[in-house]
GROMACS .gro file of C-alpha atoms in nm:
model
  407
    1MET     CA    1   1.967  -1.350   1.825
    2PHE     CA    2   1.619  -1.261   1.708
    3ASP     CA    3   1.392  -0.962   1.718
    4ILE     CA    4   1.013  -0.935   1.694
    5ILE     CA    5   0.946  -0.668   1.430
    6SER     CA    6   0.575  -0.655   1.362
    7LYS     CA    7   0.253  -0.848   1.369
    8ARG     CA    8  -0.088  -0.863   1.208
    9LYS     CA    9  -0.376  -1.109   1.213
   10GLU     CA   10  -0.441  -1.361   0.936
   11GLY     CA   11  -0.740  -1.572   1.025
   12THR     CA   12  -0.670  -1.758   1.348
   13ASN     CA   13  -0.294  -1.710   1.309
   14VAL     CA   14  -0.070  -1.407   1.334
   15LEU     CA   15   0.232  -1.293   1.135
   16LYS     CA   16   0.549  -1.224   1.326
   17GLY     CA   17   0.887  -1.087   1.219
   18ILE     CA   18   1.206  -1.266   1.325
   19LYS     CA   19   1.558  -1.147   1.255
   20LEU     CA   20   1.852  -1.389   1.255
   21ARG     CA   21   2.224  -1.330   1.209
   22LEU     CA   22   2.381  -1.506   0.909
   23TYR     CA   23   2.743  -1.623   0.877
   24PRO     CA   24   2.795  -1.700   0.506
   25ASN     CA   25   3.133  -1.829   0.389
   26ARG     CA   26   3.345  -1.647   0.131
   27THR     CA   27   3.181  -1.824  -0.166
   28GLN     CA   28   2.832  -1.747  -0.035
   29GLN     CA   29   2.927  -1.383   0.028
   30ASN     CA   30   3.034  -1.348  -0.336
   31GLN     CA   31   2.712  -1.514  -0.446
   32LEU     CA   32   2.506  -1.281  -0.225
   33GLU     CA   33   2.681  -0.981  -0.381
   34GLN     CA   34   2.577  -1.111  -0.723
   35MET     CA   35   2.218  -1.162  -0.606
   36PHE     CA   36   2.200  -0.811  -0.462
   37GLY     CA   37   2.326  -0.681  -0.796
   38ASN     CA   38   2.074  -0.889  -0.990
   39ASP     CA   39   1.783  -0.737  -0.799
   40ARG     CA   40   1.921  -0.389  -0.861
   41PHE     CA   41   1.974  -0.469  -1.232
   42VAL     CA   42   1.616  -0.597  -1.281
   43TRP     CA   43   1.474  -0.294  -1.099
   44ASN     CA   44   1.670  -0.052  -1.318
   45GLN     CA   45   1.588  -0.239  -1.642
   46MET     CA   46   1.214  -0.251  -1.569
   47LEU     CA   47   1.212   0.110  -1.446
   48ALA     CA   48   1.388   0.233  -1.762
   49MET     CA   49   1.125   0.060  -1.977
   50MET     CA   50   0.836   0.201  -1.773
   51ASN     CA   51   0.989   0.551  -1.773
   52GLU     CA   52   0.999   0.535  -2.153
   53ARG     CA   53   0.633   0.431  -2.166
   54TYR     CA   54   0.543   0.711  -1.926
   55GLN     CA   55   0.727   0.975  -2.130
   56ASN     CA   56   0.575   0.861  -2.459
   57ASN     CA   57   0.220   0.858  -2.329
   58LYS     CA   58   0.146   0.971  -1.973
   59ALA     CA   59  -0.212   0.848  -2.001
   60LEU     CA   60  -0.092   0.492  -2.072
   61PRO     CA   61  -0.133   0.275  -1.761
   62PHE     CA   62   0.183   0.123  -1.622
   63LEU     CA   63   0.246  -0.250  -1.647
   64GLY     CA   64   0.127  -0.465  -1.357
   65LYS     CA   65   0.349  -0.711  -1.170
   66PHE     CA   66   0.218  -1.011  -1.367
   67LYS     CA   67   0.310  -0.855  -1.701
   68LEU     CA   68   0.650  -0.760  -1.563
   69ASN     CA   69   0.701  -1.118  -1.443
   70TYR     CA   70   0.626  -1.236  -1.797
   71LEU     CA   71   0.920  -1.025  -1.917
   72LEU     CA   72   1.164  -1.193  -1.679
   73LYS     CA   73   1.203  -1.502  -1.900
   74PRO     CA   74   1.341  -1.319  -2.209
   75LEU     CA   75   1.549  -1.099  -1.977
   76LYS     CA   76   1.714  -1.408  -1.827
   77LYS     CA   77   1.795  -1.537  -2.177
   78GLU     CA   78   1.960  -1.206  -2.265
   79TYR     CA   79   2.143  -1.183  -1.930
   80PRO     CA   80   2.221  -1.539  -1.807
   81PHE     CA   81   2.373  -1.415  -1.479
   82LEU     CA   82   2.017  -1.346  -1.356
   83LYS     CA   83   1.968  -1.724  -1.324
   84THR     CA   84   2.195  -1.722  -1.017
   85SER     CA   85   1.919  -1.547  -0.820
   86ASP     CA   86   1.616  -1.700  -0.653
   87SER     CA   87   1.346  -1.649  -0.917
   88SER     CA   88   1.094  -1.540  -0.654
   89SER     CA   89   1.323  -1.251  -0.551
   90LEU     CA   90   1.309  -1.104  -0.903
   91GLN     CA   91   0.930  -1.130  -0.893
   92VAL     CA   92   0.928  -0.943  -0.562
   93VAL     CA   93   1.131  -0.666  -0.729
   94ASN     CA   94   0.854  -0.630  -0.988
   95GLU     CA   95   0.597  -0.626  -0.709
   96PHE     CA   96   0.779  -0.343  -0.528
   97LEU     CA   97   0.824  -0.148  -0.851
   98THR     CA   98   0.455  -0.179  -0.938
   99GLN     CA   99   0.358  -0.058  -0.591
  100SER     CA  100   0.593   0.241  -0.625
  101TRP     CA  101   0.423   0.344  -0.950
  102LYS     CA  102   0.080   0.299  -0.791
  103ASN     CA  103   0.180   0.526  -0.505
  104PHE     CA  104   0.301   0.786  -0.755
  105PHE     CA  105  -0.021   0.784  -0.961
  106GLN     CA  106  -0.253   0.774  -0.659
  107ASP     CA  107  -0.076   1.054  -0.469
  108LYS     CA  108  -0.274   1.379  -0.483
  109THR     CA  109  -0.042   1.583  -0.259
  110GLY     CA  110   0.254   1.586  -0.498
  111GLN     CA  111   0.488   1.464  -0.224
  112ILE     CA  112   0.554   1.121  -0.377
  113GLY     CA  113   0.777   1.123  -0.684
  114LYS     CA  114   0.840   0.865  -0.953
  115PRO     CA  115   1.046   0.557  -0.863
  116ARG     CA  116   1.420   0.617  -0.882
  117PHE     CA  117   1.704   0.406  -1.014
  118HIS     CA  118   1.901   0.206  -0.758
  119SER     CA  119   2.272   0.271  -0.716
  120ARG     CA  120   2.538   0.011  -0.641
  121LYS     CA  121   2.688   0.259  -0.392
  122TYR     CA  122   2.395   0.218  -0.154
  123LEU     CA  123   2.538   0.077   0.170
  124LYS     CA  124   2.244  -0.138   0.277
  125LYS     CA  125   2.199  -0.420   0.026
  126SER     CA  126   1.918  -0.675   0.034
  127TYR     CA  127   1.692  -0.906  -0.163
  128THR     CA  128   1.352  -1.054  -0.072
  129GLY     CA  129   1.219  -1.394  -0.175
  130LYS     CA  130   0.916  -1.617  -0.122
  131SER     CA  131   1.076  -1.960  -0.171
  132ILE     CA  132   1.086  -2.228   0.097
  133ILE     CA  133   1.359  -2.206   0.362
  134LYS     CA  134   1.436  -2.520   0.564
  135THR     CA  135   1.607  -2.558   0.899
  136ALA     CA  136   1.903  -2.795   0.906
  137GLY     CA  137   2.001  -2.847   1.268
  138LYS     CA  138   2.047  -2.589   1.542
  139ARG     CA  139   2.277  -2.353   1.355
  140TYR     CA  140   2.208  -2.398   0.983
  141LEU     CA  141   1.939  -2.300   0.733
  142LYS     CA  142   1.899  -2.413   0.374
  143ILE     CA  143   1.838  -2.099   0.166
  144PRO     CA  144   1.750  -2.120  -0.206
  145LYS     CA  145   2.053  -2.081  -0.436
  146LEU     CA  146   2.287  -2.039  -0.138
  147GLY     CA  147   2.262  -2.385   0.012
  148TYR     CA  148   2.339  -2.442   0.379
  149VAL     CA  149   2.423  -2.118   0.560
  150LYS     CA  150   2.538  -2.094   0.921
  151THR     CA  151   2.309  -1.880   1.136
  152SER     CA  152   2.221  -1.802   1.496
  153LYS     CA  153   2.002  -2.050   1.681
  154THR     CA  154   1.706  -2.171   1.475
  155GLY     CA  155   1.496  -2.286   1.771
  156VAL     CA  156   1.277  -1.975   1.740
  157LEU     CA  157   1.151  -2.112   1.407
  158GLN     CA  158   0.983  -2.416   1.561
  159ASN     CA  159   0.609  -2.441   1.489
  160THR     CA  160   0.628  -2.154   1.238
  161LYS     CA  161   0.553  -2.126   0.868
  162ILE     CA  162   0.788  -1.895   0.677
  163LYS     CA  163   0.593  -1.671   0.439
  164ARG     CA  164   0.868  -1.439   0.311
  165TYR     CA  165   1.236  -1.382   0.377
  166THR     CA  166   1.486  -1.100   0.325
  167VAL     CA  167   1.863  -1.138   0.323
  168LEU     CA  168   2.039  -0.809   0.393
  169LEU     CA  169   2.391  -0.677   0.434
  170GLU     CA  170   2.396  -0.384   0.674
  171PRO     CA  171   2.652  -0.099   0.668
  172THR     CA  172   2.828  -0.275   0.958
  173ARG     CA  173   2.912  -0.551   0.702
  174LYS     CA  174   2.703  -0.802   0.897
  175TYR     CA  175   2.455  -1.031   0.722
  176TYR     CA  176   2.103  -1.082   0.855
  177LEU     CA  177   1.799  -1.287   0.759
  178SER     CA  178   1.466  -1.117   0.825
  179LEU     CA  179   1.175  -1.363   0.823
  180GLN     CA  180   0.801  -1.311   0.812
  181VAL     CA  181   0.654  -1.620   0.979
  182GLU     CA  182   0.303  -1.737   1.059
  183ILE     CA  183   0.240  -1.867   1.410
  184SER     CA  184  -0.064  -1.959   1.616
  185GLU     CA  185  -0.222  -1.672   1.806
  186PRO     CA  186  -0.028  -1.606   2.131
  187GLU     CA  187  -0.179  -1.646   2.475
  188LYS     CA  188  -0.357  -1.337   2.612
  189TYR     CA  189  -0.228  -1.160   2.921
  190SER     CA  190  -0.449  -1.182   3.229
  191LEU     CA  191  -0.670  -0.878   3.295
  192THR     CA  192  -0.574  -0.647   3.582
  193GLY     CA  193  -0.875  -0.411   3.583
  194LYS     CA  194  -0.645  -0.108   3.555
  195ARG     CA  195  -0.635   0.181   3.309
  196VAL     CA  196  -0.372   0.448   3.255
  197GLY     CA  197  -0.307   0.761   3.052
  198ILE     CA  198   0.039   0.820   2.902
  199ASP     CA  199   0.191   1.153   2.805
  200VAL     CA  200   0.511   1.126   2.600
  201GLY     CA  201   0.798   1.366   2.654
  202VAL     CA  202   1.163   1.431   2.573
  203ALA     CA  203   1.348   1.393   2.905
  204ASP     CA  204   1.096   1.129   3.019
  205LEU     CA  205   0.963   0.913   2.739
  206ALA     CA  206   0.645   0.800   2.917
  207ILE     CA  207   0.472   0.989   3.199
  208LEU     CA  208   0.182   0.794   3.348
  209SER     CA  209  -0.135   0.933   3.502
  210ASN     CA  210  -0.046   0.757   3.829
  211GLY     CA  211   0.272   0.965   3.861
  212LEU     CA  212   0.524   0.710   3.735
  213LYS     CA  213   0.785   0.833   3.487
  214TYR     CA  214   0.999   0.626   3.251
  215PRO     CA  215   1.308   0.807   3.115
  216SER     CA  216   1.399   0.828   2.748
  217PHE     CA  217   1.676   0.602   2.626
  218ASN     CA  218   2.012   0.776   2.658
  219SER     CA  219   2.243   0.700   2.363
  220SER     CA  220   2.478   0.997   2.406
  221TYR     CA  221   2.788   0.775   2.427
  222PHE     CA  222   2.719   0.596   2.099
  223GLU     CA  223   2.602   0.916   1.930
  224LYS     CA  224   2.925   1.089   2.030
  225LYS     CA  225   3.132   0.801   1.892
  226ALA     CA  226   2.927   0.797   1.570
  227LYS     CA  227   2.981   1.173   1.523
  228ILE     CA  228   3.357   1.135   1.568
  229TRP     CA  229   3.372   0.864   1.303
  230GLN     CA  230   3.133   1.059   1.079
  231ARG     CA  231   3.381   1.347   1.072
  232LYS     CA  232   3.669   1.110   1.004
  233TYR     CA  233   3.469   0.942   0.728
  234ALA     CA  234   3.384   1.273   0.555
  235ARG     CA  235   3.744   1.396   0.579
  236ARG     CA  236   3.899   1.072   0.450
  237ARG     CA  237   3.648   1.034   0.167
  238HIS     CA  238   3.711   1.394   0.055
  239LEU     CA  239   4.087   1.330   0.052
  240ALA     CA  240   4.042   1.006  -0.144
  241LYS     CA  241   3.832   1.187  -0.407
  242LEU     CA  242   4.103   1.452  -0.447
  243LEU     CA  243   4.370   1.186  -0.500
  244VAL     CA  244   4.156   1.001  -0.755
  245LEU     CA  245   4.097   1.329  -0.942
  246GLN     CA  246   4.470   1.405  -0.926
  247ASP     CA  247   4.556   1.070  -1.088
  248ARG     CA  248   4.298   1.138  -1.358
  249ASN     CA  249   4.439   1.482  -1.439
  250LYS     CA  250   4.794   1.351  -1.451
  251LYS     CA  251   4.677   1.064  -1.674
  252VAL     CA  252   4.843   0.799  -1.458
  253LEU     CA  253   4.873   0.460  -1.626
  254CYS     CA  254   4.694   0.277  -1.341
  255PRO     CA  255   4.482   0.543  -1.164
  256ARG     CA  256   4.357   0.468  -0.814
  257SER     CA  257   3.987   0.414  -0.753
  258LEU     CA  258   3.782   0.516  -0.452
  259GLU     CA  259   3.751   0.152  -0.347
  260SER     CA  260   4.130   0.123  -0.314
  261PHE     CA  261   4.131   0.361  -0.014
  262THR     CA  262   4.058   0.154   0.295
  263ASN     CA  263   4.079   0.434   0.553
  264TRP     CA  264   3.746   0.592   0.463
  265GLN     CA  265   3.584   0.247   0.439
  266LYS     CA  266   3.707   0.171   0.792
  267ALA     CA  267   3.562   0.502   0.916
  268GLN     CA  268   3.228   0.428   0.749
  269LYS     CA  269   3.214   0.083   0.910
  270SER     CA  270   3.299   0.220   1.256
  271LYS     CA  271   3.035   0.493   1.225
  272ALA     CA  272   2.774   0.236   1.122
  273LYS     CA  273   2.874   0.008   1.411
  274TYR     CA  274   2.807   0.271   1.678
  275GLN     CA  275   2.483   0.381   1.510
  276ALA     CA  276   2.365   0.018   1.503
  277LYS     CA  277   2.451  -0.031   1.871
  278ALA     CA  278   2.247   0.273   1.970
  279ALA     CA  279   1.953   0.161   1.754
  280ASN     CA  280   1.958  -0.195   1.892
  281GLN     CA  281   1.972  -0.082   2.255
  282ARG     CA  282   1.694   0.172   2.199
  283ARG     CA  283   1.473  -0.095   2.038
  284ASP     CA  284   1.543  -0.335   2.324
  285TYR     CA  285   1.454  -0.068   2.581
  286LEU     CA  286   1.126   0.014   2.404
  287HIS     CA  287   1.033  -0.355   2.378
  288LYS     CA  288   1.082  -0.407   2.751
  289LEU     CA  289   0.894  -0.089   2.844
  290THR     CA  290   0.593  -0.150   2.617
  291THR     CA  291   0.564  -0.515   2.723
  292HIS     CA  292   0.567  -0.408   3.088
  293LEU     CA  293   0.292  -0.150   3.026
  294VAL     CA  294   0.072  -0.394   2.833
  295LYS     CA  295   0.104  -0.651   3.113
  296GLN     CA  296   0.014  -0.399   3.383
  297TYR     CA  297  -0.283  -0.217   3.228
  298ASP     CA  298  -0.598  -0.326   3.043
  299VAL     CA  299  -0.669   0.016   2.887
  300ILE     CA  300  -0.387   0.246   2.775
  301ALA     CA  301  -0.467   0.598   2.655
  302ILE     CA  302  -0.212   0.798   2.454
  303GLU     CA  303  -0.206   1.121   2.253
  304ASP     CA  304  -0.272   1.099   1.880
  305LEU     CA  305   0.043   1.293   1.793
  306LYS     CA  306   0.161   1.363   1.437
  307THR     CA  307   0.531   1.297   1.492
  308LYS     CA  308   0.627   1.396   1.140
  309ASN     CA  309   0.474   1.742   1.186
  310LEU     CA  310   0.633   1.787   1.529
  311GLN     CA  311   0.979   1.713   1.386
  312LYS     CA  312   0.950   2.022   1.167
  313ASN     CA  313   1.038   2.217   1.481
  314HIS     CA  314   1.418   2.225   1.445
  315HIS     CA  315   1.467   2.291   1.817
  316LEU     CA  316   1.292   1.965   1.913
  317ALA     CA  317   1.338   1.741   1.609
  318LYS     CA  318   1.654   1.568   1.734
  319SER     CA  319   1.513   1.507   2.083
  320ILE     CA  320   1.185   1.369   1.944
  321ALA     CA  321   1.371   1.138   1.709
  322ASN     CA  322   1.592   1.014   1.993
  323ALA     CA  323   1.289   0.951   2.216
  324SER     CA  324   1.133   0.738   1.937
  325TRP     CA  325   0.771   0.835   1.999
  326ARG     CA  326   0.657   0.672   1.675
  327MET     CA  327   0.822   0.337   1.751
  328PHE     CA  328   0.686   0.349   2.106
  329ARG     CA  329   0.331   0.388   1.977
  330GLN     CA  330   0.368   0.120   1.709
  331MET     CA  331   0.487  -0.132   1.966
  332LEU     CA  332   0.200  -0.047   2.199
  333GLU     CA  333  -0.051  -0.084   1.914
  334TYR     CA  334   0.042  -0.431   1.803
  335LYS     CA  335   0.114  -0.564   2.152
  336CYS     CA  336  -0.224  -0.446   2.282
  337GLU     CA  337  -0.397  -0.613   1.989
  338TRP     CA  338  -0.181  -0.922   2.028
  339TYR     CA  339  -0.232  -0.975   2.402
  340GLY     CA  340  -0.597  -0.871   2.432
  341LYS     CA  341  -0.556  -0.521   2.576
  342LYS     CA  342  -0.701  -0.189   2.452
  343LEU     CA  343  -0.514   0.115   2.322
  344ILE     CA  344  -0.701   0.445   2.275
  345ALA     CA  345  -0.553   0.746   2.093
  346VAL     CA  346  -0.710   1.079   2.188
  347ASP     CA  347  -0.691   1.433   2.052
  348PRO     CA  348  -0.397   1.606   2.227
  349LYS     CA  349  -0.568   1.947   2.218
  350ASN     CA  350  -0.553   2.134   2.551
  351THR     CA  351  -0.424   1.835   2.751
  352SER     CA  352  -0.146   2.055   2.895
  353ARG     CA  353  -0.371   2.357   2.955
  354ILE     CA  354  -0.669   2.209   3.140
  355CYS     CA  355  -0.664   2.149   3.514
  356SER     CA  356  -0.735   1.778   3.565
  357LYS     CA  357  -0.924   1.852   3.886
  358CYS     CA  358  -1.161   2.140   3.800
  359VAL     CA  359  -1.132   2.132   3.415
  360TYR     CA  360  -1.038   2.501   3.400
  361ASN     CA  361  -0.840   2.605   3.089
  362SER     CA  362  -0.566   2.843   3.203
  363GLY     CA  363  -0.420   2.896   2.856
  364ALA     CA  364  -0.096   2.808   2.681
  365LYS     CA  365   0.224   2.764   2.882
  366PRO     CA  366   0.586   2.779   2.757
  367LEU     CA  367   0.774   2.450   2.751
  368GLU     CA  368   1.013   2.565   3.026
  369ILE     CA  369   0.723   2.572   3.276
  370ARG     CA  370   0.715   2.219   3.419
  371GLU     CA  371   0.493   2.291   3.721
  372TRP     CA  372   0.199   2.529   3.757
  373THR     CA  373  -0.086   2.611   3.994
  374CYS     CA  374  -0.446   2.629   3.876
  375SER     CA  375  -0.573   2.986   3.918
  376LYS     CA  376  -0.925   2.861   3.991
  377CYS     CA  377  -0.891   2.571   4.237
  378GLN     CA  378  -0.529   2.639   4.347
  379THR     CA  379  -0.423   2.281   4.274
  380LYS     CA  380  -0.052   2.244   4.206
  381HIS     CA  381   0.023   2.036   3.898
  382ASP     CA  382   0.318   1.862   3.742
  383ARG     CA  383   0.273   1.959   3.377
  384ASP     CA  384   0.328   1.609   3.235
  385ILE     CA  385   0.134   1.412   3.495
  386ASN     CA  386  -0.160   1.654   3.462
  387ALA     CA  387  -0.155   1.601   3.083
  388ALA     CA  388  -0.151   1.222   3.132
  389VAL     CA  389  -0.455   1.241   3.363
  390ASN     CA  390  -0.640   1.455   3.106
  391ILE     CA  391  -0.555   1.204   2.835
  392LEU     CA  392  -0.703   0.926   3.047
  393HIS     CA  393  -1.018   1.135   3.116
  394LYS     CA  394  -1.066   1.194   2.742
  395ALA     CA  395  -1.027   0.824   2.659
  396THR     CA  396  -1.225   0.658   2.934
  397PRO     CA  397  -1.493   0.867   3.107
  398THR     CA  398  -1.573   0.754   3.461
  399GLY     CA  399  -1.829   0.482   3.513
  400GLN     CA  400  -1.699   0.226   3.261
  401GLY     CA  401  -1.628  -0.039   3.521
  402LEU     CA  402  -1.248  -0.001   3.532
  403THR     CA  403  -1.069   0.126   3.839
  404MET     CA  404  -0.871   0.449   3.810
  405VAL     CA  405  -0.499   0.390   3.872
  406THR     CA  406  -0.372   0.602   4.158
  407SER     CA  407  -0.025   0.651   4.296
   0.00000   0.00000   0.00000
């Protein structure tokens, strides 16, 4: 199983993300737990030192990643268990920490805070390295410090150069290997001479200027299951905390710990499983839809929407998040660049108000109005299709040599 995550150009090659399932044995699982902990330990140690420097003298510049890497050697002597980790993963920790401080100092809005300490209670554990990973047959990879680890099929790694890897344990308790690989530039799709405008919505994710509508992904079943297990998880965890506190107050000789209660852990795992299923199916649906659109059209025009601002509307936030407008646009962006097509983002202002036939602005309309008639030319419009046509008009004025897509 693999999943294309992202892409960018690097000379004549491109970088692609591939995600593989890992099946480590019990010994390797224990070793991975230690390596996750080592990354967290180094982050917290370096952050504590830099916090102290910041408090003593706020004008003092923070240490760069190279100076932090220089401190790893004495740290390993003081804490020998750090030697069990891939050395490059500890250097990546310093790189991430340095970038976090840079973001904090360069932020002028006050929205980005100082880096925070990492907790061992965080459910999603991972570490990132830059060492060489080798394939060993169809189902095995040789990972630094771990040795040979069973994985899903490695055929997707043929003719690739691995630049960076991340081993992660998801809340579903499944292990994955996320790889950033370099491949030769993919073959371009053949040109069709067509252009299209796309208006995104809630009930229908993509409404095209030619009248076609693609529905939003429906994950109500998995969401319902996740909510049920979320309630069970909260209830069981609350009960476990009360029992732990009760043992403490009674000064029991061997008090129970939170980890000894398996019921709330089972609920957490079940909740994460249904959430992951919904996320995977949604991503698969978006991949298929965006690939289809990029194959069909040479020029794709979309609205330049600020999704983060739109989600401040509490009545629409959940629906917008479920529709995944941001992910839809990101996939279109890199696939258009990858396969030689063109994506144009236009200002969304007045796209729902203007008549696409006579360009008359009839003013704002409530969201419940899905169809309306232009008061000037008496043309009857579907709200979303009219907006998609206006988006296309804004992006590609007539006379550019591309044929207008019609129903």
